[in-house]
Amino acid sequence: MSARQKRSPAIDAERRQLMNALHPVVKMLGTIVGHHIEVVLHDLTQPAHSIVAIANGHVSNRRVGNSILSGPKDDQGFAAAKDTLAERGEAVHSVIDGYPTLTRAGHRLKSSTVIFRDAAGEPFAALCLNADHTIIEATHAWLGRLLHPDGATPQPADEAPEMDTLMKEIISDAVRRTGKPVNLMSKEEKIQAVQAMMQRGLFIVKGGVERAAAALSVTRYTVYNYLEALRQRAELAKPAARRSNGARGAR
């Protein structure tokens, strides 16, 4: 058992208490914020089945038990949660507010996320709101069907994609971005593909490294090396970002 797994009973109790308190909050918010706003509670300790409560799940076509990978594309809140899973921080909650995302069907959303940390500074839960910005377009289409009742009947939404499909789509999209077949990709291009997969959360799900390795025709140890190289680059970029922010603040 790793050090991360050896939590004190007090920390476990704290986590259970907050999760139990957040469940009715999801239900309450879902009834008051509007039919077009999805409210989702994630248990970050079980990414393969992270959604433990959801209201207005029709916005992203998700339900309880779905993976964290099934969320909106370009989700900054999820990216922040993913990054913090790798390290401890201060025992304070984080808010990522008002950023654009896309559903898997391509609908524009505006999202906000709160990441909850326990007393040890480890993130374990996230509460997310996703507002559908296509509601006016949907209403327009609905009125159009009323005016033209002989038009085509809309098809029901597909079931939420399964984990296997999600992982394949993430890997395929990352490889496609390079614009080359795998056998012609350079090491740097493969690192970029791994970075795209990492940003979509592939490697916090069991089997993600192995699937990425097979897709890129490298070993899983090579994928781990790529991830370490990306981590080092991110660490080197932090001082430069702080200097840049400081310079802007001094103006």
PDB file of C-alpha atoms in Angstrom, residues 25-39 55-56 128-131:
ATOM      1  CA  VAL A  25     -26.637  20.003  -2.972  1.00  0.00           C
ATOM      2  CA  VAL A  26     -26.468  18.505  -6.478  1.00  0.00           C
ATOM      3  CA  LYS A  27     -30.175  17.665  -6.379  1.00  0.00           C
ATOM      4  CA  MET A  28     -31.097  21.087  -5.006  1.00  0.00           C
ATOM      5  CA  LEU A  29     -29.035  22.999  -7.578  1.00  0.00           C
ATOM      6  CA  GLY A  30     -30.469  20.884 -10.389  1.00  0.00           C
ATOM      7  CA  THR A  31     -33.983  22.008  -9.537  1.00  0.00           C
ATOM      8  CA  ILE A  32     -33.190  25.724  -9.290  1.00  0.00           C
ATOM      9  CA  VAL A  33     -30.479  26.623 -11.840  1.00  0.00           C
ATOM     10  CA  GLY A  34     -32.461  25.632 -14.916  1.00  0.00           C
ATOM     11  CA  HIS A  35     -33.010  22.658 -17.182  1.00  0.00           C
ATOM     12  CA  HIS A  36     -30.049  23.683 -19.366  1.00  0.00           C
ATOM     13  CA  ILE A  37     -27.450  23.575 -16.561  1.00  0.00           C
ATOM     14  CA  GLU A  38     -25.872  20.264 -15.604  1.00  0.00           C
ATOM     15  CA  VAL A  39     -24.637  19.751 -12.040  1.00  0.00           C
ATOM     16  CA  ALA A  55     -28.653  16.563 -12.186  1.00  0.00           C
ATOM     17  CA  ASN A  56     -29.756  17.513 -15.708  1.00  0.00           C
ATOM     18  CA  CYS A 128     -19.038  21.007 -11.710  1.00  0.00           C
ATOM     19  CA  LEU A 129     -21.688  23.146 -13.408  1.00  0.00           C
ATOM     20  CA  ASN A 130     -22.025  23.026 -17.201  1.00  0.00           C
ATOM     21  CA  ALA A 131     -24.426  25.514 -18.846  1.00  0.00           C
TER      22      ALA A 131
END
